[in-house]
Amino acid sequence: APTTSLLDIAPTIAAVLGVPAPAAAVGTPLPLIGAGDVAPQQVALIFLDGFGYLRYSEALADGLIPHLAALPQPSLGITSYQPCTVVGSAAILTGAPPEVNGVPARGTRSTETETIFDVVTAAGLRGVAVEGEALAFNMRNAELALSGDRDGNGGSDDNVLTNVLAVLETGMPDLLWLHFHGIDDAGHTYGPGAPEERSKVTEVDTIVAEVLAALPPHTAVLIVADHGMHAVTEEGRLGNHGQLIPRDMLVPVWAFVTQ
């Protein structure tokens, strides 16, 4: 049974930063593994698009993710229905369910409900969001860095990494959001478990390790997925999500502090 949900992410960030949770948030702050005598003052949220809990478990068993495997074990989490990026993003940002935040399905890319970036900005803190080629969801009140496929290798994850490292060179913001799209893109195109998707999972695992190595000590780290992916045979894709099934709804949630 799931022990957490995406609704717990915004309250966790708020608790670390010492600010109120978004007004409509109903989640509960998560305990942070590795929190010692020095309380974390900053948060990095690493968003692994499409990397559901069942796919994580398979990748772990297959030895595809040595760096994620070395982290504390993630909690079994659940996303909000309909399991897709905009719904998951709204749940993470607001801590509120779809019937409250107004994002119940694909097609809606913004929310009028208060988000964690709204709270951070109102408190005079700095929030930065490093995204892929385009915004999957409106990141109101965040400093934005978009990361197109500048090297023409067919994906933006390496460019997200470059932009994240550039942000960190100027100083860790209070809240750093980084969104890797590659696992989801490969899952849609080739299907979960295909050789190309497996390669992308390992690539993202290595990228996450580079990000973690660059973060300052005593940073609270949340690594989450927005949804999972199941195999389909549809025109133009071999993987999809959006159904009320474990493979789509269950997500891993890591919550720990860098040493």
Tab-separated table of C-alpha atoms in Angstrom:
chain	number	residue	atom	x	y	z
A	1	ALA	CA	0.000	0.000	0.000
A	2	PRO	CA	1.289	3.505	-0.783
A	3	THR	CA	2.690	5.367	2.208
A	4	THR	CA	2.879	8.807	0.600
A	5	SER	CA	1.507	10.799	-2.320
A	6	LEU	CA	2.526	13.727	-4.483
A	7	LEU	CA	0.343	15.902	-2.238
A	8	ASP	CA	3.043	15.575	0.445
A	9	ILE	CA	5.763	17.240	-1.627
A	10	ALA	CA	4.784	20.929	-1.286
A	11	PRO	CA	4.240	20.645	2.507
A	12	THR	CA	7.667	18.972	2.803
A	13	ILE	CA	9.351	21.793	0.891
A	14	ALA	CA	7.529	24.359	3.005
A	15	ALA	CA	8.582	22.671	6.243
A	16	VAL	CA	12.255	22.689	5.209
A	17	LEU	CA	12.169	26.341	4.141
A	18	GLY	CA	10.215	27.476	7.189
A	19	VAL	CA	7.340	28.922	5.171
A	20	PRO	CA	3.619	28.103	5.166
A	21	ALA	CA	2.429	25.302	2.934
A	22	PRO	CA	0.335	26.435	-0.058
A	23	ALA	CA	-3.113	27.481	1.134
A	24	ALA	CA	-5.008	24.483	-0.254
A	25	ALA	CA	-2.362	21.844	0.559
A	26	VAL	CA	-3.659	18.760	2.352
A	27	GLY	CA	-0.468	16.667	2.411
A	28	THR	CA	1.871	15.961	5.307
A	29	PRO	CA	5.608	16.786	5.448
A	30	LEU	CA	7.768	13.734	4.842
A	31	PRO	CA	10.586	12.677	7.162
A	32	LEU	CA	13.994	13.275	5.588
A	33	ILE	CA	16.441	10.384	5.755
A	34	GLY	CA	19.897	11.515	6.874
A	35	ALA	CA	18.751	14.692	8.587
A	36	GLY	CA	21.233	15.272	11.387
A	37	ASP	CA	22.070	18.084	13.742
A	38	VAL	CA	22.272	20.643	10.897
A	39	ALA	CA	18.797	21.347	9.565
A	40	PRO	CA	18.587	21.674	5.764
A	41	GLN	CA	17.848	25.183	4.550
A	42	GLN	CA	17.427	24.525	0.810
A	43	VAL	CA	15.535	22.022	-1.323
A	44	ALA	CA	16.279	20.345	-4.646
A	45	LEU	CA	13.302	18.646	-6.308
A	46	ILE	CA	14.340	16.222	-9.058
A	47	PHE	CA	11.400	15.356	-11.320
A	48	LEU	CA	11.806	12.066	-13.242
A	49	ASP	CA	8.999	12.213	-15.775
A	50	GLY	CA	7.349	8.859	-16.440
A	51	PHE	CA	9.501	6.785	-14.060
A	52	GLY	CA	6.773	4.937	-12.156
A	53	TYR	CA	7.405	2.740	-9.121
A	54	LEU	CA	6.986	-0.536	-10.992
A	55	ARG	CA	9.406	0.589	-13.702
A	56	TYR	CA	11.832	1.715	-10.986
A	57	SER	CA	11.573	-1.743	-9.361
A	58	GLU	CA	12.284	-3.462	-12.686
A	59	ALA	CA	15.226	-1.166	-13.441
A	60	LEU	CA	16.602	-1.826	-9.955
A	61	ALA	CA	16.381	-5.594	-10.435
A	62	ASP	CA	18.032	-5.324	-13.859
A	63	GLY	CA	20.965	-3.251	-12.562
A	64	LEU	CA	20.116	-0.249	-14.750
A	65	ILE	CA	20.235	2.385	-12.001
A	66	PRO	CA	23.324	1.914	-9.816
A	67	HIS	CA	23.307	5.492	-8.537
A	68	LEU	CA	19.620	5.538	-7.565
A	69	ALA	CA	20.120	2.065	-6.077
A	70	ALA	CA	22.763	3.510	-3.746
A	71	LEU	CA	20.333	6.068	-2.320
A	72	PRO	CA	18.018	5.384	0.615
A	73	GLN	CA	15.089	3.235	-0.509
A	74	PRO	CA	12.236	5.333	-1.893
A	75	SER	CA	8.758	5.284	-0.446
A	76	LEU	CA	5.906	3.825	-2.455
A	77	GLY	CA	3.880	6.853	-3.505
A	78	ILE	CA	0.753	7.457	-5.506
A	79	THR	CA	0.047	10.206	-7.997
A	80	SER	CA	-3.296	11.913	-8.614
A	81	TYR	CA	-5.751	10.668	-11.213
A	82	GLN	CA	-5.502	11.184	-14.204
A	83	PRO	CA	-1.856	10.069	-14.131
A	84	CYS	CA	-0.182	12.486	-16.537
A	85	THR	CA	2.384	15.265	-16.302
A	86	VAL	CA	0.061	18.236	-15.861
A	87	VAL	CA	-1.984	16.541	-13.128
A	88	GLY	CA	1.144	15.363	-11.328
A	89	SER	CA	2.778	18.770	-11.647
A	90	ALA	CA	-0.258	20.517	-10.181
A	91	ALA	CA	-0.374	18.061	-7.275
A	92	ILE	CA	3.330	18.568	-6.533
A	93	LEU	CA	3.143	22.364	-6.764
A	94	THR	CA	-0.057	22.922	-4.773
A	95	GLY	CA	-0.277	19.952	-2.425
A	96	ALA	CA	-3.954	19.893	-3.366
A	97	PRO	CA	-5.973	17.250	-5.264
A	98	PRO	CA	-7.287	17.854	-8.791
A	99	GLU	CA	-10.807	18.739	-7.651
A	100	VAL	CA	-9.250	21.644	-5.739
A	101	ASN	CA	-6.361	22.754	-7.967
A	102	GLY	CA	-8.463	22.576	-11.140
A	103	VAL	CA	-6.154	20.273	-13.129
A	104	PRO	CA	-7.963	16.900	-13.503
A	105	ALA	CA	-6.653	15.716	-16.890
A	106	ARG	CA	-4.527	16.462	-19.917
A	107	GLY	CA	-5.174	19.797	-21.591
A	108	THR	CA	-4.853	22.108	-18.587
A	109	ARG	CA	-1.382	23.578	-18.095
A	110	SER	CA	-1.872	26.015	-15.219
A	111	THR	CA	-3.585	26.379	-11.865
A	112	GLU	CA	-5.019	29.364	-10.065
A	113	THR	CA	-4.428	27.634	-6.720
A	114	GLU	CA	-1.461	28.871	-4.678
A	115	THR	CA	1.749	26.935	-5.436
A	116	ILE	CA	4.937	26.381	-3.494
A	117	PHE	CA	6.707	28.829	-5.822
A	118	ASP	CA	4.091	31.467	-4.958
A	119	VAL	CA	4.816	30.882	-1.266
A	120	VAL	CA	8.585	30.938	-1.764
A	121	THR	CA	8.471	34.197	-3.704
A	122	ALA	CA	6.116	35.839	-1.195
A	123	ALA	CA	8.598	34.961	1.563
A	124	GLY	CA	11.415	36.724	-0.286
A	125	LEU	CA	13.173	33.472	-1.145
A	126	ARG	CA	14.555	32.362	-4.500
A	127	GLY	CA	12.923	29.595	-6.518
A	128	VAL	CA	14.436	28.349	-9.790
A	129	ALA	CA	12.896	25.852	-12.230
A	130	VAL	CA	15.084	24.215	-14.876
A	131	GLU	CA	12.863	22.610	-17.492
A	132	GLY	CA	13.209	20.857	-20.818
A	133	GLU	CA	12.591	22.328	-24.251
A	134	ALA	CA	9.268	23.857	-23.207
A	135	LEU	CA	7.180	24.217	-20.081
A	136	ALA	CA	5.040	21.178	-19.418
A	137	PHE	CA	3.171	23.256	-16.833
A	138	ASN	CA	3.038	26.950	-15.946
A	139	MET	CA	5.729	27.568	-13.309
A	140	ARG	CA	4.343	30.831	-11.986
A	141	ASN	CA	6.741	32.876	-9.834
A	142	ALA	CA	9.749	30.676	-10.578
A	143	GLU	CA	12.924	31.878	-12.257
A	144	LEU	CA	12.913	29.801	-15.440
A	145	ALA	CA	15.644	28.157	-17.479
A	146	LEU	CA	14.496	26.219	-20.558
A	147	SER	CA	16.792	23.556	-21.953
A	148	GLY	CA	16.316	22.763	-25.618
A	149	ASP	CA	18.187	20.048	-27.480
A	150	ARG	CA	21.101	22.375	-28.229
A	151	ASP	CA	23.525	19.598	-29.141
A	152	GLY	CA	21.059	17.831	-31.449
A	153	ASN	CA	21.301	14.435	-29.740
A	154	GLY	CA	17.545	13.918	-29.646
A	155	GLY	CA	16.868	14.838	-26.017
A	156	SER	CA	17.078	17.682	-23.524
A	157	ASP	CA	18.150	15.916	-20.325
A	158	ASP	CA	21.867	16.623	-20.809
A	159	ASN	CA	20.992	20.263	-21.461
A	160	VAL	CA	18.918	20.377	-18.281
A	161	LEU	CA	21.989	19.107	-16.448
A	162	THR	CA	24.156	21.832	-18.009
A	163	ASN	CA	21.682	24.518	-16.947
A	164	VAL	CA	21.375	23.089	-13.433
A	165	LEU	CA	25.141	23.114	-12.979
A	166	ALA	CA	25.236	26.718	-14.229
A	167	VAL	CA	22.609	27.697	-11.656
A	168	LEU	CA	24.541	25.986	-8.877
A	169	GLU	CA	27.729	27.805	-9.848
A	170	THR	CA	26.005	31.078	-8.926
A	171	GLY	CA	24.745	29.684	-5.606
A	172	MET	CA	22.119	27.170	-4.550
A	173	PRO	CA	18.636	28.734	-4.645
A	174	ASP	CA	16.233	28.124	-1.786
A	175	LEU	CA	14.149	25.873	-4.058
A	176	LEU	CA	15.590	24.222	-7.152
A	177	TRP	CA	13.195	22.316	-9.435
A	178	LEU	CA	14.712	20.249	-12.244
A	179	HIS	CA	12.640	18.244	-14.700
A	180	PHE	CA	14.052	15.385	-16.774
A	181	HIS	CA	11.759	14.301	-19.633
A	182	GLY	CA	13.815	11.586	-21.306
A	183	ILE	CA	12.425	8.461	-19.635
A	184	ASP	CA	8.878	9.497	-20.465
A	185	ASP	CA	9.794	10.367	-24.065
A	186	ALA	CA	11.582	7.043	-24.602
A	187	GLY	CA	8.738	5.130	-22.941
A	188	HIS	CA	6.174	6.682	-25.266
A	189	THR	CA	8.246	6.104	-28.396
A	190	TYR	CA	9.728	2.654	-27.773
A	191	GLY	CA	7.698	1.222	-24.889
A	192	PRO	CA	8.759	0.552	-21.291
A	193	GLY	CA	11.581	-1.982	-21.165
A	194	ALA	CA	12.677	-1.515	-24.775
A	195	PRO	CA	16.466	-1.272	-25.289
A	196	GLU	CA	16.256	2.432	-26.109
A	197	GLU	CA	14.195	3.129	-22.994
A	198	ARG	CA	16.530	1.057	-20.819
A	199	SER	CA	19.465	3.076	-22.119
A	200	LYS	CA	17.672	6.308	-21.276
A	201	VAL	CA	16.901	5.105	-17.747
A	202	THR	CA	20.611	4.458	-17.172
A	203	GLU	CA	21.539	7.823	-18.697
A	204	VAL	CA	19.160	9.665	-16.379
A	205	ASP	CA	20.499	7.682	-13.417
A	206	THR	CA	23.998	8.974	-14.219
A	207	ILE	CA	22.722	12.532	-14.656
A	208	VAL	CA	20.984	12.430	-11.278
A	209	ALA	CA	24.272	11.342	-9.702
A	210	GLU	CA	26.022	14.360	-11.254
A	211	VAL	CA	23.354	16.682	-9.862
A	212	LEU	CA	23.602	15.182	-6.381
A	213	ALA	CA	27.396	15.523	-6.419
A	214	ALA	CA	27.059	19.229	-7.225
A	215	LEU	CA	24.532	20.057	-4.489
A	216	PRO	CA	25.773	21.660	-1.265
A	217	PRO	CA	25.869	19.577	1.910
A	218	HIS	CA	22.728	19.633	4.033
A	219	THR	CA	20.404	20.083	1.050
A	220	ALA	CA	16.999	18.419	1.283
A	221	VAL	CA	16.484	16.304	-1.839
A	222	LEU	CA	13.136	15.093	-3.123
A	223	ILE	CA	13.197	12.802	-6.165
A	224	VAL	CA	9.754	12.036	-7.553
A	225	ALA	CA	7.935	10.862	-10.667
A	226	ASP	CA	4.640	12.261	-11.893
A	227	HIS	CA	3.274	8.962	-13.254
A	228	GLY	CA	4.336	5.638	-14.690
A	229	MET	CA	3.970	4.046	-18.111
A	230	HIS	CA	2.385	0.912	-19.582
A	231	ALA	CA	2.915	-0.802	-22.933
A	232	VAL	CA	0.429	-0.074	-25.722
A	233	THR	CA	0.132	-0.529	-29.453
A	234	GLU	CA	-1.071	2.847	-30.667
A	235	GLU	CA	-0.320	4.913	-33.719
A	236	GLY	CA	3.030	6.600	-33.171
A	237	ARG	CA	3.708	5.163	-29.698
A	238	LEU	CA	4.387	1.937	-27.842
A	239	GLY	CA	3.930	3.307	-24.316
A	240	ASN	CA	1.323	5.497	-22.686
A	241	HIS	CA	-0.218	6.418	-19.322
A	242	GLY	CA	-3.399	7.921	-17.940
A	243	GLN	CA	-5.221	4.862	-16.634
A	244	LEU	CA	-6.239	3.945	-13.094
A	245	ILE	CA	-3.770	1.055	-12.887
A	246	PRO	CA	-0.739	0.481	-10.636
A	247	ARG	CA	1.781	0.823	-13.468
A	248	ASP	CA	0.528	4.359	-14.159
A	249	MET	CA	-0.493	5.489	-10.662
A	250	LEU	CA	2.349	4.299	-8.407
A	251	VAL	CA	5.505	6.429	-8.159
A	252	PRO	CA	8.762	6.327	-6.164
A	253	VAL	CA	9.419	9.152	-3.698
A	254	TRP	CA	12.903	9.713	-2.283
A	255	ALA	CA	13.296	12.182	0.608
A	256	PHE	CA	16.770	12.611	2.107
A	257	VAL	CA	19.455	15.140	3.009
A	258	THR	CA	22.842	15.385	1.298
A	259	GLN	CA	25.864	14.869	3.553
